[in-house]
Coordinates of C-alpha atoms in Angstrom, one line a residue:
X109 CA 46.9 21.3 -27.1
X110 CA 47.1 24.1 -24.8
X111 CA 50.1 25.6 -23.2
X112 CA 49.8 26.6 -20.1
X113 CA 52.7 29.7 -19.1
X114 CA 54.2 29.3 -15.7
X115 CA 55.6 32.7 -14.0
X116 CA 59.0 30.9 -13.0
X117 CA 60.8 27.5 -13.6
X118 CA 58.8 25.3 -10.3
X119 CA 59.8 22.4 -11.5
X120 CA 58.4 19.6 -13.9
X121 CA 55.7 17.9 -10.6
X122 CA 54.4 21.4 -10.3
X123 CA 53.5 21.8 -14.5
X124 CA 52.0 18.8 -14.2
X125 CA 50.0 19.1 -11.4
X126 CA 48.8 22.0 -13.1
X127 CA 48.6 20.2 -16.6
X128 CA 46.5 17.0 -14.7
X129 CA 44.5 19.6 -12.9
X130 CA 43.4 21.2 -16.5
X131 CA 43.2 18.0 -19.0
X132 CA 40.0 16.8 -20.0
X133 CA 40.2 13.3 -21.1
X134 CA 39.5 10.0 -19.4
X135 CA 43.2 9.1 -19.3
X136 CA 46.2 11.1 -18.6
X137 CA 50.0 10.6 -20.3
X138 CA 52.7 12.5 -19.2
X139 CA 55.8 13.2 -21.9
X140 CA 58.9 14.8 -21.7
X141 CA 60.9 16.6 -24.6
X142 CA 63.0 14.1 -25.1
X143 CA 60.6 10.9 -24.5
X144 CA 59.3 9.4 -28.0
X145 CA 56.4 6.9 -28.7
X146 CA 57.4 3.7 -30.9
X147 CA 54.8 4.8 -33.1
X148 CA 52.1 7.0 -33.7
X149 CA 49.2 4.7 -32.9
X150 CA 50.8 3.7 -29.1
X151 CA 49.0 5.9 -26.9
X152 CA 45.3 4.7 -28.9
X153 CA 46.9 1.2 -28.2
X154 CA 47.5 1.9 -24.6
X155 CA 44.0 3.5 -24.2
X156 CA 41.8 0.6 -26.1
X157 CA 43.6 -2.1 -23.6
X158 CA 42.8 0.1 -20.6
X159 CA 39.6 0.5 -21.5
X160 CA 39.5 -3.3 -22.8
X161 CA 40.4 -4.7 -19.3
X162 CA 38.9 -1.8 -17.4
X163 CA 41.7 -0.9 -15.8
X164 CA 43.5 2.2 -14.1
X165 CA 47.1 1.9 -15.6
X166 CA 48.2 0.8 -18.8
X167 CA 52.1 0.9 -20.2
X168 CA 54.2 -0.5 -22.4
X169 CA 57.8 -1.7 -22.8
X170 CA 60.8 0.9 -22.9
X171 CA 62.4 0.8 -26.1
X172 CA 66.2 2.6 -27.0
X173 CA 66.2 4.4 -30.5
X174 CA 69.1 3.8 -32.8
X175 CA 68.7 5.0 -36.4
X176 CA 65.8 3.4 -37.7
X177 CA 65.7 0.5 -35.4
X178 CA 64.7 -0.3 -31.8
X179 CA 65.5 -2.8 -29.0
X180 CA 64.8 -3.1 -25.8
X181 CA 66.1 -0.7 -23.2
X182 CA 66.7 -3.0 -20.3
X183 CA 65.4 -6.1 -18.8
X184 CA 63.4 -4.5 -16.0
X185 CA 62.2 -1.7 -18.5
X186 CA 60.4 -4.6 -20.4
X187 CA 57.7 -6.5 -19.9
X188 CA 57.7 -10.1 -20.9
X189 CA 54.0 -10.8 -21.8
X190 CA 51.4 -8.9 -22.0
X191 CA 48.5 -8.8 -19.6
X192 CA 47.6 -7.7 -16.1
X193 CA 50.3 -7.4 -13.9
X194 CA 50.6 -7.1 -10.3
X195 CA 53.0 -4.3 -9.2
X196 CA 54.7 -6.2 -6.3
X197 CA 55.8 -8.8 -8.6
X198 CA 57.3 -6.0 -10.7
X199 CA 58.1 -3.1 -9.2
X200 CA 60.2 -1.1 -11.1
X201 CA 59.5 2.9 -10.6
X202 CA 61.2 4.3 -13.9
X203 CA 59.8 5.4 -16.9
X204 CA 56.6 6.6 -16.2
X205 CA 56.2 8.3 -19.6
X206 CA 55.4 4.9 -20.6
X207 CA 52.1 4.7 -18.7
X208 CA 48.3 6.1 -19.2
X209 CA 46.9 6.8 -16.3
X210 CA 42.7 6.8 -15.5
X211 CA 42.0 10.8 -14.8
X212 CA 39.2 9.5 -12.1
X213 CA 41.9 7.4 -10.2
X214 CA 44.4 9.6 -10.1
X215 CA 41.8 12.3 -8.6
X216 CA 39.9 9.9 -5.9
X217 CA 43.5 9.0 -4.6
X218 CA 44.9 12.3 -4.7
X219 CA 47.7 11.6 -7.0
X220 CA 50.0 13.9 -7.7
X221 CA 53.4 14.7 -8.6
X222 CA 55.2 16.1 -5.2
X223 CA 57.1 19.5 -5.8
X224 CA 60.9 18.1 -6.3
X225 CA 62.9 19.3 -8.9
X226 CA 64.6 15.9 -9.8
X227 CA 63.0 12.4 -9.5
X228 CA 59.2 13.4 -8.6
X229 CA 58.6 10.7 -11.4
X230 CA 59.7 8.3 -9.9
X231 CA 57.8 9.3 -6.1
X232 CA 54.7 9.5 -8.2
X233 CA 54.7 5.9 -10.5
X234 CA 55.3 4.0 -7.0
X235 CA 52.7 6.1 -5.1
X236 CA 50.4 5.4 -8.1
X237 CA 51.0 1.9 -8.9
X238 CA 51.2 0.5 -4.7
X239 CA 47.7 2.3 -5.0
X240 CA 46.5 0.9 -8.1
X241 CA 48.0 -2.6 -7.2
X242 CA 47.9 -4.1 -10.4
X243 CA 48.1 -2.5 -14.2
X244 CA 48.0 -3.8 -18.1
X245 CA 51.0 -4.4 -19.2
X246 CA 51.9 -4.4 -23.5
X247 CA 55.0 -5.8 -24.5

């Protein structure tokens, strides 16, 4: 891991710009301090069915935390099979934490996280999935 020191708070879009700009890897996944994976294998998972069904996004299901246990966040934060999934019949722009995205996609469409300070997440999953179309959905 490398940290990269910004001269003054621009804003999450802008440290990951700069963060996308600088990683190395073939896919990209973008966490918060307070986002969690269910488990310590789920970004491998995600990254052997993208590269399994060749594609450019891969995410799984939102899950809430309580104790021990998990469930289901809510209906449109799940997915109900697993597979490739057309955006337009899902379209659902929140929690993109959840998602790895293909470095080479995200760099021939000029993807990028705009320069808000709230809710640039949510500008950059719909930008990237109407681009990408469809992705690989895990339940």
């Amino acid at each position: 891991m490398t940290v990269v020191p910004l001269a003054h708070n621009s804003g999450a879009g802008i440290a990951r710009n700069i963060g996308l700009e600088r990683a190395s890897g073939q896919y990209i996944a973008f966490m918060d301090g307070d986002d969690l994976y269910p488990g310590e294998s789920a970004l491998e998972r995600l990254h052997g069915k993208a590269i399994e069904h060749g594609v450019d996004i891969c995410g799984g299901s939102l899950l809430t935390f309580h104790g021990t246990t998990t469930r289901p966040q809510a209906p449109l934060q799940r997915f109900a099979s697993e597979g490739l999934t057309h955006y337009r019949d899902y379209q659902y722009e929140g929690g993109f934490y959840r998602y790895i995205f293909k470095k080479a996609f995200l760099n021939r469409n000029g993807l990028r996280f705009p320069a808000y300070r709230r809710h640039q997440d949510s500008v950059f999953l719909v930008k990237a999935m109407t681009t990408a179309t469809t992705f690989y959905a895990m339940v």
